[in-house]
XYZ file of C-alpha atoms in Angstrom:
375
model
C 0.000 0.000 0.000
C 2.996 2.278 -0.412
C 3.670 2.632 3.329
C 7.457 3.056 3.835
C 9.195 0.132 5.546
C 12.605 0.063 7.278
C 13.757 -2.749 4.945
C 14.105 -3.304 1.205
C 13.371 -7.023 0.796
C 11.842 -10.039 2.518
C 14.042 -13.142 2.640
C 12.325 -16.522 2.417
C 13.696 -18.760 5.173
C 11.924 -22.051 4.512
C 11.725 -24.584 7.329
C 13.758 -27.619 6.462
C 13.698 -27.557 2.638
C 17.460 -27.410 2.271
C 17.917 -27.551 -1.497
C 15.140 -25.006 -2.098
C 17.255 -22.630 -0.021
C 20.417 -23.226 -2.025
C 22.122 -26.162 -0.288
C 24.135 -28.123 -2.850
C 23.486 -31.864 -3.226
C 26.213 -34.340 -2.306
C 27.826 -35.262 -5.639
C 28.330 -38.984 -4.922
C 24.682 -39.545 -3.951
C 23.394 -37.886 -7.119
C 25.942 -39.750 -9.278
C 24.836 -43.155 -7.975
C 21.171 -42.230 -8.436
C 21.757 -40.862 -11.961
C 23.596 -44.036 -12.974
C 20.719 -46.187 -11.684
C 18.082 -44.104 -13.486
C 20.076 -43.938 -16.729
C 22.246 -47.102 -16.822
C 23.790 -46.254 -20.197
C 25.838 -43.671 -18.268
C 27.780 -46.595 -16.760
C 29.822 -46.565 -19.985
C 30.787 -42.910 -19.453
C 34.208 -41.856 -18.160
C 32.544 -38.892 -16.407
C 31.625 -41.006 -13.362
C 34.035 -42.434 -10.765
C 34.406 -46.195 -10.380
C 33.035 -46.331 -6.818
C 29.788 -44.613 -7.918
C 29.521 -47.101 -10.806
C 30.093 -50.113 -8.547
C 27.396 -48.898 -6.114
C 24.981 -48.349 -9.025
C 25.584 -51.816 -10.494
C 25.054 -53.376 -7.074
C 21.782 -51.480 -6.530
C 20.491 -52.185 -10.042
C 21.181 -55.888 -9.594
C 18.848 -55.772 -6.571
C 16.008 -54.197 -8.588
C 13.435 -56.239 -10.503
C 14.578 -56.559 -14.108
C 17.646 -54.487 -13.082
C 15.462 -51.393 -13.467
C 14.689 -48.569 -11.031
C 11.244 -48.516 -12.643
C 10.236 -51.880 -11.180
C 8.283 -52.329 -7.948
C 10.405 -53.340 -4.991
C 9.312 -55.560 -2.104
C 6.839 -53.649 0.082
C 9.255 -53.228 3.040
C 11.871 -51.953 0.576
C 14.742 -53.326 -1.511
C 16.302 -56.138 0.528
C 19.843 -54.991 -0.321
C 19.146 -51.467 0.936
C 17.578 -52.788 4.142
C 20.843 -54.685 4.686
C 22.827 -51.480 4.048
C 20.670 -49.661 6.613
C 21.358 -52.440 9.137
C 25.118 -52.106 8.545
C 24.872 -48.309 8.904
C 23.143 -48.732 12.283
C 25.812 -51.226 13.391
C 28.620 -48.809 12.401
C 26.903 -45.912 14.164
C 26.051 -47.700 17.416
C 28.385 -50.693 17.565
C 25.258 -52.868 17.939
C 23.997 -55.363 15.351
C 20.746 -54.711 13.505
C 18.437 -57.240 11.849
C 17.334 -56.156 8.337
C 13.993 -57.879 8.999
C 13.285 -55.187 11.599
C 13.843 -52.420 9.025
C 11.094 -51.013 6.805
C 11.906 -48.435 4.142
C 9.430 -45.612 3.644
C 8.467 -42.532 1.660
C 10.481 -40.334 4.019
C 10.409 -40.601 7.813
C 6.963 -38.943 7.850
C 5.392 -41.892 6.035
C 7.018 -44.349 8.450
C 5.796 -42.353 11.477
C 2.195 -42.338 10.195
C 2.395 -46.085 9.441
C 3.532 -46.924 12.988
C 0.809 -44.697 14.448
C -1.771 -46.521 12.279
C -0.555 -49.794 13.725
C -0.979 -48.544 17.298
C -4.296 -46.682 17.146
C -7.274 -48.721 18.336
C -10.315 -48.636 20.608
C -13.031 -46.060 21.139
C -14.037 -43.698 23.922
C -11.987 -44.364 27.087
C -10.107 -47.198 25.322
C -9.000 -44.973 22.417
C -5.208 -44.795 21.952
C -3.574 -41.738 23.504
C -0.301 -40.478 22.016
C 2.097 -38.357 24.067
C 3.843 -35.748 21.911
C 6.168 -32.847 22.804
C 4.877 -29.271 22.771
C 6.146 -27.360 20.766
C 5.932 -30.161 18.188
C 6.371 -30.987 14.522
C 2.802 -30.609 13.146
C 2.947 -34.009 11.410
C 2.192 -35.596 14.783
C -0.909 -33.578 15.680
C -2.207 -33.910 12.101
C -1.702 -37.691 11.968
C -3.240 -38.161 15.420
C -6.292 -36.135 14.353
C -6.583 -38.015 11.041
C -6.425 -41.401 12.767
C -8.902 -40.408 15.459
C -6.409 -40.945 18.280
C -6.058 -38.656 21.312
C -3.258 -36.069 21.472
C -1.604 -35.826 24.890
C 0.835 -32.918 24.947
C 3.791 -32.795 27.328
C 5.471 -29.396 27.530
C 9.214 -28.998 27.028
C 10.922 -26.686 29.533
C 11.982 -23.471 27.778
C 13.838 -22.239 30.877
C 16.118 -25.310 30.694
C 16.807 -25.055 26.947
C 13.694 -27.059 26.020
C 14.651 -30.002 28.235
C 12.251 -32.896 28.772
C 11.105 -33.178 32.395
C 9.968 -36.560 33.728
C 7.436 -34.853 35.989
C 5.783 -33.323 32.901
C 5.547 -36.751 31.233
C 3.909 -38.098 34.402
C 1.443 -35.182 34.459
C 0.441 -35.652 30.814
C 0.084 -39.410 31.266
C -2.078 -39.121 34.406
C -4.286 -36.526 32.743
C -4.643 -38.662 29.623
C -5.652 -41.771 31.549
C -8.789 -39.964 32.715
C -10.310 -40.038 29.224
C -8.283 -42.398 26.977
C -5.731 -45.221 26.971
C -2.192 -43.794 26.524
C -0.160 -46.306 24.509
C 2.511 -44.292 22.681
C 5.279 -41.859 23.664
C 6.842 -39.799 20.850
C 10.283 -38.208 21.252
C 11.957 -35.873 18.734
C 15.727 -35.777 19.237
C 17.388 -33.503 18.170
C 14.311 -31.377 18.645
C 12.004 -30.065 15.940
C 11.172 -27.170 16.189
C 13.043 -26.473 19.424
C 16.618 -27.432 18.504
C 17.588 -29.182 21.752
C 19.760 -32.329 21.988
C 18.844 -34.775 24.743
C 21.447 -36.037 27.170
C 22.069 -39.746 27.555
C 20.666 -39.564 31.109
C 17.446 -38.052 29.792
C 17.094 -40.867 27.236
C 17.641 -43.481 29.956
C 14.957 -41.804 32.098
C 12.513 -41.834 29.174
C 13.173 -45.540 28.490
C 12.597 -46.400 32.164
C 9.382 -44.357 32.114
C 8.171 -46.198 28.979
C 9.014 -49.544 30.619
C 7.188 -48.741 33.852
C 4.114 -47.330 32.109
C 4.030 -49.922 29.266
C 4.289 -47.338 26.498
C 5.463 -47.911 22.930
C 8.402 -45.557 22.200
C 8.687 -43.665 18.908
C 12.077 -41.932 18.479
C 12.198 -39.383 15.643
C 15.959 -39.050 15.037
C 16.089 -37.507 11.556
C 18.358 -34.636 12.718
C 21.048 -36.892 14.216
C 23.766 -35.415 11.964
C 22.817 -31.860 12.980
C 24.458 -31.364 16.392
C 26.261 -28.050 16.877
C 26.552 -27.071 20.542
C 29.743 -27.776 22.447
C 29.136 -30.543 24.966
C 26.108 -31.879 23.055
C 26.183 -35.290 21.369
C 23.619 -37.475 19.664
C 22.743 -40.715 21.480
C 20.412 -43.064 19.615
C 17.553 -44.613 21.559
C 18.417 -48.083 20.187
C 22.004 -47.837 21.473
C 21.006 -46.576 24.929
C 18.204 -49.154 25.185
C 20.573 -52.005 24.286
C 23.284 -50.844 26.687
C 20.844 -50.496 29.612
C 20.427 -54.272 29.742
C 17.502 -56.251 31.201
C 14.685 -55.721 31.908
C 14.667 -52.781 29.468
C 16.708 -54.103 26.523
C 14.437 -57.035 25.748
C 11.034 -55.576 26.599
C 10.691 -51.871 25.710
C 9.085 -51.620 22.268
C 10.867 -49.033 20.139
C 10.461 -47.645 16.646
C 13.235 -45.263 15.544
C 13.167 -43.174 12.379
C 15.742 -41.659 10.036
C 15.620 -39.906 6.665
C 17.690 -38.528 3.772
C 15.634 -35.314 3.831
C 17.656 -33.634 6.586
C 21.158 -34.062 8.004
C 23.803 -33.090 5.445
C 22.023 -34.690 2.460
C 18.908 -32.478 2.430
C 17.260 -34.601 -0.265
C 13.654 -33.793 0.726
C 12.196 -34.371 -2.742
C 13.467 -37.947 -3.065
C 11.302 -39.020 -0.094
C 13.574 -41.695 1.329
C 13.559 -42.874 4.939
C 13.248 -45.887 7.210
C 12.003 -47.174 10.527
C 13.657 -49.863 12.644
C 11.447 -51.683 15.154
C 12.846 -53.391 18.256
C 11.097 -55.796 20.646
C 8.003 -55.868 18.456
C 6.027 -59.091 18.800
C 6.620 -61.179 15.633
C 2.873 -61.384 14.947
C 2.560 -57.602 15.249
C 5.560 -57.166 12.955
C 3.742 -59.360 10.444
C 0.746 -57.005 10.670
C 3.143 -54.098 10.015
C 4.378 -55.911 6.900
C 0.759 -56.264 5.748
C 0.099 -52.595 6.442
C 3.050 -51.376 4.348
C 2.068 -53.723 1.512
C -1.099 -51.649 0.953
C 0.959 -48.874 -0.656
C 2.916 -51.430 -2.783
C 6.406 -49.963 -2.158
C 8.227 -46.707 -1.404
C 9.498 -44.812 -4.496
C 12.512 -46.745 -5.779
C 14.671 -43.643 -6.634
C 14.339 -42.590 -2.970
C 15.352 -46.078 -1.863
C 18.363 -45.941 -4.196
C 19.534 -42.586 -2.859
C 19.034 -43.842 0.700
C 21.108 -46.910 -0.204
C 23.916 -44.693 -1.532
C 23.835 -42.626 1.682
C 23.996 -45.773 3.827
C 27.017 -47.059 1.844
C 29.197 -43.941 1.389
C 32.674 -43.823 -0.212
C 35.368 -45.380 1.970
C 38.984 -44.204 2.452
C 40.992 -45.075 -0.662
C 37.989 -44.906 -3.000
C 38.024 -42.139 -5.653
C 34.989 -40.231 -4.293
C 35.969 -40.294 -0.609
C 37.821 -36.965 -0.338
C 35.150 -34.985 -2.186
C 32.358 -36.696 -0.219
C 33.935 -35.806 3.156
C 34.682 -32.241 2.035
C 31.089 -31.663 0.836
C 29.588 -33.245 3.970
C 31.698 -31.092 6.302
C 30.967 -27.945 4.277
C 27.193 -28.425 4.659
C 27.356 -29.209 8.385
C 29.734 -26.284 9.049
C 27.430 -23.900 7.172
C 24.398 -25.132 9.121
C 26.259 -24.725 12.430
C 27.226 -21.160 11.477
C 23.629 -20.335 10.529
C 22.337 -21.813 13.803
C 24.717 -19.629 15.809
C 23.959 -16.562 13.704
C 20.194 -17.059 14.080
C 20.227 -17.281 17.876
C 22.656 -14.343 18.187
C 20.532 -12.058 15.997
C 17.329 -13.047 17.808
C 18.939 -12.275 21.167
C 20.152 -8.873 19.908
C 16.623 -7.923 18.864
C 14.517 -5.998 21.414
C 11.557 -8.052 22.624
C 12.934 -11.386 21.342
C 14.944 -14.030 23.197
C 16.100 -17.442 22.007
C 17.697 -20.494 23.588
C 20.963 -21.803 22.095
C 20.366 -23.983 19.033
C 22.027 -27.220 20.122
C 20.977 -29.228 17.064
C 18.414 -29.875 14.277
C 17.652 -26.984 11.886
C 15.376 -24.773 13.969
C 15.366 -21.953 16.486
C 12.255 -21.393 18.595
C 12.355 -17.804 19.891
C 10.198 -16.177 22.537
C 8.560 -12.954 21.387
C 7.469 -10.530 24.110
C 4.428 -8.648 22.869
C 4.574 -4.935 23.877
C 1.761 -3.633 26.161
C 0.144 -1.611 23.336
C 0.016 -4.708 21.095
C -1.604 -6.666 23.926
C -4.114 -3.873 24.484
C -4.964 -3.771 20.780
C -5.451 -7.570 20.738
C -7.831 -7.343 23.715
């Protein structure tokens, strides 16, 4: 309307769509995917040998050696094995590929697990504990499935920490009108950017054991940890190291994706869930449930497979892969620090340190006149 403003442009800062905001793709991952989608490129000298060997291996695992064929409903068996080896390298703990289901991004896997767990009506309806602030996928999926949302509030004064007393409050309140069956954790936090301590994860696992809750651990930001003194601890690793009675009885589904981290490949829609301590008959029902959608997109599975089997020292792509990975993570760490510093320099806005993930969650103090106008 022609009213003068103290700025000349508005910058679009999209939440979590890395490539839309200019992040460059990791060359090796795109090379492997391109070779699988256009196999005649395997004869080209423009591609390194390690990318070609990965592509041949992945194509051999596809029906008719084509990325256009359906895969098995839980995903390409070879890629599920690569995911299992990735988890073993990360945690030092073996993983069974039969417990791994590939998905159309982590979001699809999260909704599938929620579908499996939602049952009953009225007071027996499934209640799902989710963090507040939360990633809106959870509230939307819970509403769509007709489950009951039970919010537990993260503690802003303690850098968005998870308090056991708040979990107990939300659970007790929920039991008055539904049947709480599921506890969702997002670590590193979306949209709050906190990274949970190992002690916190142990406390959550004990709580889930005592209250007979199914644990869902959304860990898609595990590569995005910036704060000094913070470190990512996977729920599967902590659960296994805690020993009995927790290790062999707490039911856990943990999620990961190629959309975030340093890859940022949101559009390929590749992700997975690993389930632990799930009753074999229930796991069979999960297999039936995923078969309804036939299979996840095969190009996303291929790119996920390339990410799970990266170039090793001595291979031609290794140096470039490491350099590109570190460049992305360093840039994201710089942006995280810059964001919180600028927020905290702005009158009326304060922001906790961004320990991880790709989000800052500032507090905005509304001035008295704005409050009066709202009233």
